[in-house]
Amino acid sequence: MLERGKHISTSFDSALDSLKNDALMMSSLAERLLERAMQGLLQRDTDLCNAAIADDEEIDILEKQIDQEGVDLMIRYHPVAADIRQVISTMKMSSNLERIADQSVTIARRA
């Protein structure tokens, strides 16, 4: 995500930071899920595959949370220019991360 300067509204900065942190957490979880699914497939390890499948629920929850935070942020603060691009990009990114997680679950189930 793009670095940005501080805003007059610290609550706006706090909301953006929360959105960013949730996206970073989601990306780490998606990476872990994919790694577990691949290792489970290659090693024929059902425990790794089951762990990958279980992680998907948390990613689904985070996607919904990021979307809700993004909508709330846009309604409450009416961001402009770079800020609105950052919010929308984060929301789009969460959708793609969720798709990666879903594909990883498919890999884990086929293992």
PDB file of C-alpha atoms in Angstrom:
ATOM      1  CA  MET A   1       0.000   0.000   0.000  1.00  0.00           C
ATOM      2  CA  LEU A   2       1.096   3.541  -0.574  1.00  0.00           C
ATOM      3  CA  GLU A   3       2.626   5.505   2.250  1.00  0.00           C
ATOM      4  CA  ARG A   4       0.664   8.557   3.177  1.00  0.00           C
ATOM      5  CA  GLY A   5       1.042  11.592   5.366  1.00  0.00           C
ATOM      6  CA  LYS A   6      -0.843  12.088   8.585  1.00  0.00           C
ATOM      7  CA  HIS A   7      -4.265  13.676   8.401  1.00  0.00           C
ATOM      8  CA  ILE A   8      -5.857  16.260  10.618  1.00  0.00           C
ATOM      9  CA  SER A   9      -8.298  13.618  11.819  1.00  0.00           C
ATOM     10  CA  THR A  10      -6.483  11.051  13.923  1.00  0.00           C
ATOM     11  CA  SER A  11      -9.596   8.876  13.916  1.00  0.00           C
ATOM     12  CA  PHE A  12      -9.375   8.734  10.110  1.00  0.00           C
ATOM     13  CA  ASP A  13      -5.713   7.702  10.349  1.00  0.00           C
ATOM     14  CA  SER A  14      -6.651   5.113  12.947  1.00  0.00           C
ATOM     15  CA  ALA A  15      -9.389   3.690  10.704  1.00  0.00           C
ATOM     16  CA  LEU A  16      -6.975   3.484   7.745  1.00  0.00           C
ATOM     17  CA  ASP A  17      -4.358   1.799   9.934  1.00  0.00           C
ATOM     18  CA  SER A  18      -6.919  -0.739  11.121  1.00  0.00           C
ATOM     19  CA  LEU A  19      -7.903  -1.496   7.521  1.00  0.00           C
ATOM     20  CA  LYS A  20      -4.245  -1.888   6.551  1.00  0.00           C
ATOM     21  CA  ASN A  21      -3.505  -4.171   9.507  1.00  0.00           C
ATOM     22  CA  ASP A  22      -6.478  -6.388   8.707  1.00  0.00           C
ATOM     23  CA  ALA A  23      -5.307  -6.671   5.092  1.00  0.00           C
ATOM     24  CA  LEU A  24      -1.783  -7.581   6.206  1.00  0.00           C
ATOM     25  CA  MET A  25      -3.155 -10.213   8.563  1.00  0.00           C
ATOM     26  CA  MET A  26      -5.339 -11.607   5.793  1.00  0.00           C
ATOM     27  CA  SER A  27      -2.410 -11.808   3.372  1.00  0.00           C
ATOM     28  CA  SER A  28      -0.302 -13.654   5.957  1.00  0.00           C
ATOM     29  CA  LEU A  29      -3.116 -16.117   6.597  1.00  0.00           C
ATOM     30  CA  ALA A  30      -3.662 -16.700   2.874  1.00  0.00           C
ATOM     31  CA  GLU A  31       0.048 -17.323   2.394  1.00  0.00           C
ATOM     32  CA  ARG A  32       0.084 -19.781   5.308  1.00  0.00           C
ATOM     33  CA  LEU A  33      -3.018 -21.545   3.978  1.00  0.00           C
ATOM     34  CA  LEU A  34      -1.492 -21.945   0.518  1.00  0.00           C
ATOM     35  CA  GLU A  35       1.772 -23.212   1.997  1.00  0.00           C
ATOM     36  CA  ARG A  36      -0.055 -25.782   4.137  1.00  0.00           C
ATOM     37  CA  ALA A  37      -2.173 -26.922   1.195  1.00  0.00           C
ATOM     38  CA  MET A  38       0.860 -27.347  -1.067  1.00  0.00           C
ATOM     39  CA  GLN A  39       2.905 -29.150   1.580  1.00  0.00           C
ATOM     40  CA  GLY A  40      -0.062 -31.343   2.450  1.00  0.00           C
ATOM     41  CA  LEU A  41      -0.473 -32.260  -1.208  1.00  0.00           C
ATOM     42  CA  LEU A  42       3.218 -32.936  -1.819  1.00  0.00           C
ATOM     43  CA  GLN A  43       3.733 -34.866   1.423  1.00  0.00           C
ATOM     44  CA  ARG A  44       0.289 -36.518   1.449  1.00  0.00           C
ATOM     45  CA  ASP A  45      -0.173 -35.088   4.957  1.00  0.00           C
ATOM     46  CA  THR A  46      -3.865 -34.965   5.860  1.00  0.00           C
ATOM     47  CA  ASP A  47      -3.186 -32.970   9.044  1.00  0.00           C
ATOM     48  CA  LEU A  48      -1.675 -30.117   7.016  1.00  0.00           C
ATOM     49  CA  CYS A  49      -4.551 -30.270   4.561  1.00  0.00           C
ATOM     50  CA  ASN A  50      -7.116 -30.177   7.368  1.00  0.00           C
ATOM     51  CA  ALA A  51      -5.303 -27.219   8.965  1.00  0.00           C
ATOM     52  CA  ALA A  52      -5.438 -25.394   5.633  1.00  0.00           C
ATOM     53  CA  ILE A  53      -9.153 -26.050   5.299  1.00  0.00           C
ATOM     54  CA  ALA A  54      -9.764 -24.816   8.853  1.00  0.00           C
ATOM     55  CA  ASP A  55      -7.871 -21.553   8.186  1.00  0.00           C
ATOM     56  CA  ASP A  56     -10.287 -20.637   5.402  1.00  0.00           C
ATOM     57  CA  GLU A  57     -13.033 -19.630   7.841  1.00  0.00           C
ATOM     58  CA  GLU A  58     -10.852 -16.926   9.397  1.00  0.00           C
ATOM     59  CA  ILE A  59     -10.001 -15.555   5.963  1.00  0.00           C
ATOM     60  CA  ASP A  60     -13.689 -15.427   5.014  1.00  0.00           C
ATOM     61  CA  ILE A  61     -14.406 -13.467   8.195  1.00  0.00           C
ATOM     62  CA  LEU A  62     -11.551 -11.044   7.511  1.00  0.00           C
ATOM     63  CA  GLU A  63     -12.774 -10.408   3.964  1.00  0.00           C
ATOM     64  CA  LYS A  64     -16.197  -9.406   5.253  1.00  0.00           C
ATOM     65  CA  GLN A  65     -14.628  -7.307   7.995  1.00  0.00           C
ATOM     66  CA  ILE A  66     -12.354  -5.455   5.550  1.00  0.00           C
ATOM     67  CA  ASP A  67     -15.256  -4.758   3.207  1.00  0.00           C
ATOM     68  CA  GLN A  68     -17.368  -3.446   6.083  1.00  0.00           C
ATOM     69  CA  GLU A  69     -14.524  -1.301   7.440  1.00  0.00           C
ATOM     70  CA  GLY A  70     -13.896   0.121   3.969  1.00  0.00           C
ATOM     71  CA  VAL A  71     -17.542   1.027   3.420  1.00  0.00           C
ATOM     72  CA  ASP A  72     -17.811   2.514   6.917  1.00  0.00           C
ATOM     73  CA  LEU A  73     -14.641   4.527   6.357  1.00  0.00           C
ATOM     74  CA  MET A  74     -15.919   5.951   3.074  1.00  0.00           C
ATOM     75  CA  ILE A  75     -19.307   6.835   4.551  1.00  0.00           C
ATOM     76  CA  ARG A  76     -17.947   8.378   7.730  1.00  0.00           C
ATOM     77  CA  TYR A  77     -14.907  10.308   6.432  1.00  0.00           C
ATOM     78  CA  HIS A  78     -15.584  10.883   2.707  1.00  0.00           C
ATOM     79  CA  PRO A  79     -11.952  10.318   1.666  1.00  0.00           C
ATOM     80  CA  VAL A  80     -10.643  11.795  -1.564  1.00  0.00           C
ATOM     81  CA  ALA A  81      -7.887  11.074  -4.086  1.00  0.00           C
ATOM     82  CA  ALA A  82      -5.148   8.780  -2.761  1.00  0.00           C
ATOM     83  CA  ASP A  83      -7.080   7.884   0.371  1.00  0.00           C
ATOM     84  CA  ILE A  84     -10.129   6.591  -1.479  1.00  0.00           C
ATOM     85  CA  ARG A  85      -7.877   4.684  -3.879  1.00  0.00           C
ATOM     86  CA  GLN A  86      -6.162   3.068  -0.905  1.00  0.00           C
ATOM     87  CA  VAL A  87      -9.475   2.032   0.653  1.00  0.00           C
ATOM     88  CA  ILE A  88     -10.879   0.636  -2.599  1.00  0.00           C
ATOM     89  CA  SER A  89      -7.614  -1.141  -3.452  1.00  0.00           C
ATOM     90  CA  THR A  90      -7.553  -2.774  -0.032  1.00  0.00           C
ATOM     91  CA  MET A  91     -11.121  -3.967  -0.470  1.00  0.00           C
ATOM     92  CA  LYS A  92     -10.302  -5.399  -3.922  1.00  0.00           C
ATOM     93  CA  MET A  93      -7.155  -7.017  -2.567  1.00  0.00           C
ATOM     94  CA  SER A  94      -9.131  -8.755   0.175  1.00  0.00           C
ATOM     95  CA  SER A  95     -11.421 -10.256  -2.451  1.00  0.00           C
ATOM     96  CA  ASN A  96      -8.437 -11.636  -4.360  1.00  0.00           C
ATOM     97  CA  LEU A  97      -6.846 -13.006  -1.187  1.00  0.00           C
ATOM     98  CA  GLU A  98     -10.100 -14.767  -0.384  1.00  0.00           C
ATOM     99  CA  ARG A  99     -10.073 -16.342  -3.856  1.00  0.00           C
ATOM    100  CA  ILE A 100      -6.493 -17.519  -3.278  1.00  0.00           C
ATOM    101  CA  ALA A 101      -7.618 -19.069  -0.002  1.00  0.00           C
ATOM    102  CA  ASP A 102     -10.559 -20.794  -1.684  1.00  0.00           C
ATOM    103  CA  GLN A 103      -8.285 -22.241  -4.371  1.00  0.00           C
ATOM    104  CA  SER A 104      -5.889 -23.408  -1.651  1.00  0.00           C
ATOM    105  CA  VAL A 105      -8.754 -25.206   0.073  1.00  0.00           C
ATOM    106  CA  THR A 106      -9.553 -26.908  -3.235  1.00  0.00           C
ATOM    107  CA  ILE A 107      -5.936 -28.098  -3.408  1.00  0.00           C
ATOM    108  CA  ALA A 108      -6.084 -29.338   0.186  1.00  0.00           C
ATOM    109  CA  ARG A 109      -9.328 -31.236  -0.401  1.00  0.00           C
ATOM    110  CA  ARG A 110      -7.915 -32.999  -3.454  1.00  0.00           C
ATOM    111  CA  ALA A 111      -4.753 -34.091  -1.640  1.00  0.00           C
TER     112      ALA A 111
END
